[in-house]
GROMACS .gro file of C-alpha atoms in nm:
model
  171
    1MET     CA    1   9.918   9.995  10.525
    2ILE     CA    2  10.145  10.331  10.629
    3LEU     CA    3  10.389  10.249  10.355
    4LEU     CA    4  10.121  10.259  10.126
    5ALA     CA    5   9.953  10.506  10.169
    6ASN     CA    6  10.255  10.729  10.198
    7ILE     CA    7  10.318  10.653   9.865
    8ILE     CA    8  10.014  10.739   9.761
    9ALA     CA    9  10.026  11.055   9.909
   10PHE     CA   10  10.374  11.134   9.778
   11ILE     CA   11  10.188  11.055   9.452
   12GLY     CA   12   9.915  11.355   9.527
   13SER     CA   13  10.162  11.574   9.632
   14LEU     CA   14  10.382  11.537   9.313
   15VAL     CA   15  10.013  11.631   9.123
   16MET     CA   16  10.022  11.941   9.356
   17VAL     CA   17  10.382  12.031   9.299
   18GLY     CA   18  10.285  12.029   8.926
   19ILE     CA   19   9.921  12.192   8.919
   20GLY     CA   20  10.215  12.495   9.044
   21PHE     CA   21  10.291  12.487   8.629
   22ILE     CA   22   9.931  12.449   8.527
   23LYS     CA   23   9.829  12.780   8.363
   24GLU     CA   24   9.427  12.737   8.352
   25ARG     CA   25   9.170  12.754   8.571
   26LYS     CA   26   8.960  12.464   8.398
   27HIS     CA   27   9.288  12.278   8.368
   28ILE     CA   28   9.377  12.387   8.767
   29LEU     CA   29   9.090  12.291   8.844
   30LEU     CA   30   9.077  11.947   8.716
   31ALA     CA   31   9.397  11.796   8.841
   32GLN     CA   32   9.287  11.978   9.175
   33CYS     CA   33   9.031  11.724   9.185
   34ALA     CA   34   9.263  11.466   9.094
   35MET     CA   35   9.485  11.533   9.351
   36PHE     CA   36   9.233  11.565   9.613
   37LEU     CA   37   9.155  11.197   9.470
   38ILE     CA   38   9.508  11.095   9.551
   39LEU     CA   39   9.531  11.217   9.887
   40GLY     CA   40   9.233  11.165   9.985
   41ILE     CA   41   9.232  10.761   9.973
   42ALA     CA   42   9.563  10.842  10.117
   43ASN     CA   43   9.403  10.968  10.406
   44LEU     CA   44   9.147  10.712  10.473
   45LEU     CA   45   9.395  10.444  10.463
   46LEU     CA   46   9.569  10.617  10.729
   47GLY     CA   47   9.222  10.651  10.913
   48GLY     CA   48   9.159  10.987  10.827
   49VAL     CA   49   8.810  11.032  10.813
   50THR     CA   50   8.793  11.395  10.789
   51GLY     CA   51   9.060  11.447  10.568
   52PHE     CA   52   8.909  11.211  10.268
   53ILE     CA   53   8.556  11.408  10.345
   54ALA     CA   54   8.741  11.742  10.330
   55ASN     CA   55   8.909  11.568  10.024
   56THR     CA   56   8.571  11.472   9.852
   57VAL     CA   57   8.325  11.765   9.894
   58SER     CA   58   8.637  11.989   9.781
   59ILE     CA   59   8.637  11.762   9.454
   60GLY     CA   60   8.235  11.864   9.456
   61ARG     CA   61   8.296  12.233   9.502
   62ASN     CA   62   8.578  12.238   9.248
   63LEU     CA   63   8.326  12.064   8.970
   64TYR     CA   64   8.044  12.292   9.037
   65SER     CA   65   8.281  12.568   9.030
   66LEU     CA   66   8.405  12.463   8.668
   67ARG     CA   67   8.015  12.557   8.546
   68PHE     CA   68   7.859  12.812   8.822
   69ASP     CA   69   8.011  13.066   9.009
   70LEU     CA   70   8.113  12.984   9.380
   71GLY     CA   71   7.900  13.265   9.538
   72LEU     CA   72   7.828  13.303   9.902
   73PRO     CA   73   7.497  13.081   9.857
   74ALA     CA   74   7.715  12.775   9.717
   75LYS     CA   75   8.016  12.839   9.981
   76ILE     CA   76   7.755  12.782  10.254
   77LEU     CA   77   7.661  12.510  10.111
   78PHE     CA   78   7.961  12.313  10.070
   79ILE     CA   79   8.039  12.436  10.414
   80ALA     CA   80   7.729  12.270  10.547
   81VAL     CA   81   7.828  11.932  10.366
   82GLN     CA   82   8.162  11.966  10.470
   83VAL     CA   83   8.044  11.982  10.818
   84ALA     CA   84   7.720  11.774  10.843
   85LEU     CA   85   7.938  11.471  10.683
   86SER     CA   86   8.244  11.482  10.912
   87ALA     CA   87   8.022  11.550  11.228
   88PRO     CA   88   7.949  11.195  11.290
   89PHE     CA   89   8.250  11.043  11.119
   90ASN     CA   90   8.551  11.203  11.315
   91THR     CA   91   8.713  10.993  11.532
   92LEU     CA   92   9.009  11.168  11.566
   93GLY     CA   93   8.916  11.490  11.853
   94LEU     CA   94   9.003  11.792  11.746
   95ILE     CA   95   9.280  11.700  11.505
   96GLY     CA   96   8.959  11.549  11.275
   97TRP     CA   97   8.866  11.889  11.228
   98LEU     CA   98   9.163  12.059  11.162
   99PRO     CA   99   9.133  11.905  10.737
  100ILE     CA  100   8.707  12.082  10.730
  101LEU     CA  101   8.788  12.411  10.878
  102ALA     CA  102   9.107  12.425  10.639
  103ALA     CA  103   8.846  12.359  10.354
  104VAL     CA  104   8.600  12.549  10.496
  105VAL     CA  105   8.838  12.900  10.516
  106PHE     CA  106   9.014  12.794  10.152
  107THR     CA  107   8.642  12.776  10.038
  108PHE     CA  108   8.544  13.101  10.209
  109PHE     CA  109   8.818  13.311  10.025
  110LEU     CA  110   8.783  13.151   9.684
  111SER     CA  111   8.702  13.407   9.543
  112SER     CA  112   8.946  13.669   9.659
  113LYS     CA  113   9.090  13.828   9.422
  114ASP     CA  114   9.414  13.918   9.596
  115GLU     CA  115   9.720  13.652   9.513
  116ARG     CA  116   9.801  13.750   9.824
  117VAL     CA  117   9.512  13.691  10.054
  118LEU     CA  118   9.449  13.366   9.911
  119LYS     CA  119   9.837  13.245   9.999
  120VAL     CA  120   9.808  13.329  10.319
  121VAL     CA  121   9.497  13.133  10.354
  122ILE     CA  122   9.642  12.844  10.184
  123ILE     CA  123   9.973  12.903  10.442
  124PHE     CA  124   9.675  12.895  10.731
  125GLY     CA  125   9.551  12.569  10.554
  126GLN     CA  126   9.855  12.399  10.483
  127LEU     CA  127   9.953  12.448  10.834
  128LEU     CA  128   9.617  12.249  10.976
  129TRP     CA  129   9.677  11.964  10.737
  130ALA     CA  130   9.993  11.968  10.851
  131ILE     CA  131   9.915  11.898  11.205
  132TYR     CA  132   9.672  11.699  11.084
  133ASP     CA  133   9.916  11.457  10.793
  134ILE     CA  134  10.205  11.436  11.027
  135TYR     CA  135   9.883  11.288  11.326
  136ILE     CA  136   9.755  11.081  11.110
  137LYS     CA  137  10.111  10.974  10.996
  138ASN     CA  138  10.131  11.101  10.671
  139TYR     CA  139  10.471  11.150  10.662
  140SER     CA  140  10.531  11.208  10.279
  141ALA     CA  141  10.273  11.499  10.280
  142PHE     CA  142  10.347  11.616  10.547
  143ALA     CA  143  10.667  11.779  10.395
  144PHE     CA  144  10.484  11.900  10.097
  145ASP     CA  145  10.248  12.057  10.341
  146ILE     CA  146  10.649  12.232  10.483
  147LEU     CA  147  10.711  12.284  10.150
  148THR     CA  148  10.390  12.481  10.006
  149MET     CA  149  10.358  12.711  10.311
  150ILE     CA  150  10.733  12.826  10.268
  151THR     CA  151  10.697  12.867   9.853
  152ASN     CA  152  10.386  13.030   9.914
  153ALA     CA  153  10.599  13.257  10.208
  154ILE     CA  154  10.795  13.284   9.899
  155GLY     CA  155  10.546  13.345   9.719
  156ILE     CA  156  10.375  13.660   9.911
  157TRP     CA  157  10.713  13.818   9.960
  158GLN     CA  158  10.755  13.809   9.563
  159ILE     CA  159  10.432  13.980   9.515
  160GLN     CA  160  10.475  14.236   9.764
  161ARG     CA  161  10.839  14.301   9.579
  162MET     CA  162  10.676  14.310   9.294
  163LYS     CA  163  10.415  14.608   9.376
  164LYS     CA  164  10.707  14.816   9.576
  165LEU     CA  165  10.882  14.796   9.236
  166LYS     CA  166  10.550  14.911   9.007
  167ASP     CA  167  10.508  15.135   9.268
  168VAL     CA  168  10.871  15.327   9.232
  169GLU     CA  169  10.827  15.323   8.844
  170ASP     CA  170  10.437  15.490   8.855
  171VAL     CA  171  10.624  15.787   9.066
   0.00000   0.00000   0.00000
């Protein structure tokens, strides 16, 4: 079961990488839904029920975001659903709450206009997922968690560098 789940997670992780090449918001959100479904199935096969719940609710959040503004009331609703569904099904203790915390923080900061803030949130969330993934033996997803943290850190550095160059040009 571990091997099958890791193969599935690898496929989901490839979708995650591919999303980086998508430019249009609508297509990004739809591709994320596919990624969440694939990774959620892998989590479920590995006994990571709260990871499955986090991914499933994230699909709902993305589909909602395609049609409506993800304002504070909607964010609170999706966060409440994450917590309410996870509480009775969490069999992993504190580790089981990590994907929920990652999804909650991401949902809260999703509307940030500063790409650096979003990237820091992604790094934080992927760190939580990395701990969770290694615990449930989702080794292929763990590897991509680490790569995602590295690429987002590089992205922050590049944004900062471009901002400094622009500031010098404006002088």
